[in-house]
Amino acid sequence: MLLFSVLAAATAPGLALLMYFYLKDRYDAEPLHMVVKVFLLGFLVVFPVMIFQRGLLLWLGDNTLFQVFGISAGVEEFFKWFLLYHIIYNHTEFDEPYDGILYAAAVSLGFATVENLLYAWAGHASVSMMLMRSLLPVSGHAMFGVMMGYYLGKAKFSEGWKSKYMLLLSLVLPWFWHGVYDLILTEFQHDWVWFIIPLMAFLWYGGMAKITHANNRSPFRLLKREEKVNM
């Protein structure tokens, strides 16, 4: 019974946040099966990421800055970005800016959910520890996904150099903030809470603003208004 409670606590935050972001799509809801598919792809990408990270760690050592920005944040965010760019970016369902946020959040939450499950299984974590992880790693991955998806959406609906620039930001910014997050947890082992809470508040505030802005740029927004007027 305890094991079931821990596993439920490990999976619930990712699923709850996924549903939250799905319901935030105000103008043209994505097919649920597509969102679930991307969420499950986030599950699968964990294993090549772990293998790649292990190889880099054995090859290049455990320098703190390289470990947090390169091996941890760099590898994880690159694999998620690579997956989104090659599977979702040119997909016909990616037809409004908010879709980038939804799909990036989905793959990030799938990744975070597997991390939670592995942590619960290997570490014999308690329910309270899983709830704490929902407020930090799972929530953090969600915000890195929102950031990545926001700029993917801007790149998708821009042209020329601006599109390429936004595509670059969609990789660099989540990588940077993920590295900052990991660096705080690594360097401030006793006082990390004083730095993580302001960082998470900043990321959530920025993430909510990005969600609103992406929805406001939806090409379906005017169609919804016309439908209301015609009614």
Coordinates of C-alpha atoms in Angstrom, one line a residue:
M1 CA 0.0 0.0 0.0
L2 CA 2.9 2.4 0.9
L3 CA 4.6 1.6 -2.4
F4 CA 1.4 2.4 -4.3
S5 CA 1.1 5.7 -2.5
V6 CA 4.7 6.6 -3.3
L7 CA 4.3 5.7 -7.0
A8 CA 1.1 7.7 -7.1
A9 CA 2.7 10.7 -5.5
A10 CA 5.6 10.3 -8.1
T11 CA 3.3 10.4 -11.1
A12 CA 0.5 12.7 -10.0
P13 CA 2.3 16.0 -10.2
G14 CA 3.4 15.4 -13.8
L15 CA -0.1 14.4 -14.9
A16 CA -1.8 17.2 -13.0
L17 CA 0.5 19.8 -14.6
L18 CA 0.0 18.3 -18.0
M19 CA -3.7 18.6 -17.7
Y20 CA -3.3 22.2 -16.4
F21 CA -1.3 23.2 -19.5
Y22 CA -3.7 21.3 -21.8
L23 CA -6.6 23.3 -20.4
K24 CA -4.7 26.5 -20.8
D25 CA -5.1 26.2 -24.6
R26 CA -7.9 28.8 -25.0
Y27 CA -8.6 28.8 -28.7
D28 CA -7.8 25.5 -30.5
A29 CA -7.3 22.5 -28.2
E30 CA -4.8 19.9 -29.4
P31 CA -5.8 16.3 -30.0
L32 CA -5.4 14.6 -26.6
H33 CA -3.7 11.6 -28.2
M34 CA -0.9 13.8 -29.6
V35 CA -0.3 15.4 -26.2
V36 CA -0.2 11.9 -24.5
K37 CA 2.2 10.7 -27.3
V38 CA 4.6 13.5 -26.7
F39 CA 4.3 13.0 -22.9
L40 CA 5.3 9.3 -23.4
L41 CA 8.2 10.3 -25.7
G42 CA 9.4 12.3 -22.7
F43 CA 9.4 8.9 -20.8
L44 CA 11.5 7.3 -23.4
V45 CA 14.1 10.0 -23.8
V46 CA 15.2 9.6 -20.2
F47 CA 17.2 6.4 -21.0
P48 CA 19.4 7.7 -23.8
V49 CA 19.9 10.9 -21.7
M50 CA 21.1 8.8 -18.8
I51 CA 23.5 6.8 -20.9
F52 CA 24.9 9.9 -22.6
Q53 CA 25.3 11.7 -19.3
R54 CA 27.1 8.7 -17.8
G55 CA 29.5 8.6 -20.7
L56 CA 30.3 12.3 -20.5
L57 CA 30.9 12.0 -16.8
L58 CA 33.3 9.1 -17.2
W59 CA 35.1 10.8 -20.1
L60 CA 35.3 14.4 -18.9
G61 CA 35.2 14.2 -15.1
D62 CA 33.0 15.9 -12.6
N63 CA 33.9 19.6 -12.7
T64 CA 30.9 21.4 -11.0
L65 CA 30.2 23.9 -13.7
F66 CA 30.6 21.5 -16.5
Q67 CA 28.5 18.9 -14.7
V68 CA 25.5 21.2 -14.0
F69 CA 25.5 23.2 -17.3
G70 CA 26.9 20.6 -19.6
I71 CA 26.2 17.1 -18.4
S72 CA 22.9 17.7 -16.5
A73 CA 21.1 20.8 -18.0
G74 CA 22.8 20.8 -21.4
V75 CA 22.2 17.1 -22.3
E76 CA 18.6 17.0 -20.9
E77 CA 17.5 20.2 -22.6
F78 CA 19.2 19.4 -25.9
F79 CA 17.5 15.9 -26.1
K80 CA 14.1 17.4 -25.4
W81 CA 14.7 20.2 -27.9
F82 CA 15.9 17.8 -30.5
L83 CA 12.9 15.6 -30.1
L84 CA 10.5 18.5 -30.3
Y85 CA 12.2 20.0 -33.4
H86 CA 12.3 16.8 -35.4
I87 CA 8.9 15.4 -34.4
I88 CA 6.6 18.4 -33.5
Y89 CA 8.0 21.6 -35.0
N90 CA 6.9 20.8 -38.6
H91 CA 3.8 18.8 -37.6
T92 CA 0.4 20.0 -39.0
E93 CA -1.0 20.1 -35.4
F94 CA 1.5 22.8 -34.5
D95 CA -0.7 25.5 -35.8
E96 CA -0.6 28.2 -33.1
P97 CA 2.1 29.6 -30.8
Y98 CA 0.7 28.1 -27.7
D99 CA 1.1 24.6 -29.1
G100 CA 4.9 24.9 -28.7
I101 CA 4.3 25.5 -25.0
L102 CA 2.0 22.6 -24.6
Y103 CA 4.1 20.0 -26.4
A104 CA 7.4 21.2 -24.8
A105 CA 5.7 21.0 -21.4
A106 CA 4.4 17.6 -22.2
V107 CA 7.8 16.1 -23.1
S108 CA 9.4 17.9 -20.1
L109 CA 6.8 16.5 -17.7
G110 CA 7.1 13.0 -19.2
F111 CA 10.8 13.2 -18.5
A112 CA 10.3 14.6 -15.0
T113 CA 7.8 11.9 -14.2
V114 CA 10.2 9.1 -15.1
E115 CA 12.9 10.8 -13.0
N116 CA 10.5 10.8 -10.1
L117 CA 9.6 7.2 -10.6
L118 CA 13.3 6.2 -10.7
Y119 CA 14.0 8.2 -7.6
A120 CA 11.1 6.7 -5.7
W121 CA 12.1 3.2 -6.8
A122 CA 15.8 3.4 -6.1
G123 CA 15.7 5.8 -3.1
H124 CA 12.7 4.3 -1.3
A125 CA 11.3 7.8 -1.0
S126 CA 8.4 8.8 1.2
V127 CA 5.2 10.4 0.1
S128 CA 6.2 13.7 1.6
M129 CA 9.5 13.6 -0.3
M130 CA 7.6 13.0 -3.6
L131 CA 5.4 16.0 -2.8
M132 CA 8.5 18.1 -2.2
R133 CA 9.9 16.9 -5.6
S134 CA 6.6 18.0 -7.2
L135 CA 7.3 21.5 -6.1
L136 CA 10.9 21.5 -7.3
P137 CA 12.2 19.2 -10.1
V138 CA 8.8 18.5 -11.7
S139 CA 7.7 22.1 -11.5
G140 CA 11.2 23.2 -12.7
H141 CA 11.1 20.9 -15.7
A142 CA 7.6 22.2 -16.5
M143 CA 8.9 25.8 -16.5
F144 CA 11.9 25.0 -18.6
G145 CA 9.4 23.4 -21.1
V146 CA 7.2 26.4 -21.1
M147 CA 10.2 28.6 -21.9
M148 CA 11.4 26.2 -24.7
G149 CA 8.0 25.9 -26.2
Y150 CA 7.3 29.7 -26.1
Y151 CA 10.3 30.4 -28.2
L152 CA 9.6 27.4 -30.5
G153 CA 6.2 28.9 -31.1
K154 CA 7.7 32.3 -31.9
A155 CA 10.2 30.7 -34.2
K156 CA 7.5 28.7 -36.0
F157 CA 5.4 31.8 -36.7
S158 CA 8.3 34.1 -37.6
E159 CA 10.4 34.4 -40.8
G160 CA 14.0 34.8 -41.8
W161 CA 16.7 35.6 -39.2
K162 CA 14.1 36.2 -36.5
S163 CA 12.8 32.6 -36.8
K164 CA 16.4 31.3 -36.5
Y165 CA 17.1 33.6 -33.5
M166 CA 14.0 32.4 -31.7
L167 CA 14.9 28.8 -32.4
L168 CA 18.3 29.4 -30.8
L169 CA 16.7 31.0 -27.8
S170 CA 14.3 28.0 -27.4
L171 CA 17.4 25.9 -26.7
V172 CA 19.8 28.3 -24.9
L173 CA 17.4 29.9 -22.4
P174 CA 16.0 26.6 -20.9
W175 CA 19.6 25.3 -20.8
F176 CA 20.8 28.4 -18.9
W177 CA 18.0 28.5 -16.3
H178 CA 18.1 24.7 -15.8
G179 CA 21.9 25.1 -15.2
V180 CA 21.3 27.9 -12.7
Y181 CA 18.7 25.7 -10.9
D182 CA 21.1 22.7 -10.7
L183 CA 24.0 25.0 -9.6
I184 CA 22.0 26.3 -6.7
L185 CA 21.2 22.8 -5.5
T186 CA 24.8 21.7 -5.9
E187 CA 26.6 24.7 -4.4
F188 CA 24.1 25.6 -1.6
Q189 CA 23.4 22.3 0.0
H190 CA 22.2 23.8 3.3
D191 CA 20.8 27.2 2.2
W192 CA 19.4 26.2 -1.2
V193 CA 15.8 27.0 -0.2
W194 CA 16.6 30.7 0.1
F195 CA 17.7 30.8 -3.6
I196 CA 15.4 28.2 -5.1
I197 CA 12.1 29.7 -3.9
P198 CA 12.8 33.1 -5.5
L199 CA 14.0 31.4 -8.7
M200 CA 10.9 29.2 -8.9
A201 CA 8.7 32.3 -8.3
F202 CA 10.5 34.1 -11.1
L203 CA 10.2 31.2 -13.5
W204 CA 6.5 30.7 -12.8
Y205 CA 5.7 34.4 -13.1
G206 CA 7.5 34.5 -16.4
G207 CA 5.9 31.2 -17.5
M208 CA 2.4 32.5 -16.9
A209 CA 3.2 35.7 -18.8
K210 CA 4.5 33.6 -21.7
I211 CA 1.3 31.4 -21.7
T212 CA -0.9 34.5 -21.9
H213 CA 1.2 36.1 -24.6
A214 CA 1.2 32.9 -26.7
N215 CA -2.6 32.5 -26.4
N216 CA -3.0 36.2 -27.4
R217 CA -1.0 35.6 -30.6
S218 CA -3.2 32.6 -31.7
P219 CA -4.5 32.9 -35.3
F220 CA -7.7 31.3 -34.0
R221 CA -8.4 34.1 -31.6
L222 CA -10.2 36.3 -34.1
L223 CA -12.2 33.3 -35.4
K224 CA -13.5 32.7 -31.8
R225 CA -14.6 36.4 -31.6
E226 CA -16.4 36.2 -34.9
E227 CA -18.2 33.1 -33.8
K228 CA -19.4 34.9 -30.6
V229 CA -20.5 37.9 -32.6
N230 CA -22.4 35.7 -35.1
M231 CA -24.2 33.9 -32.3

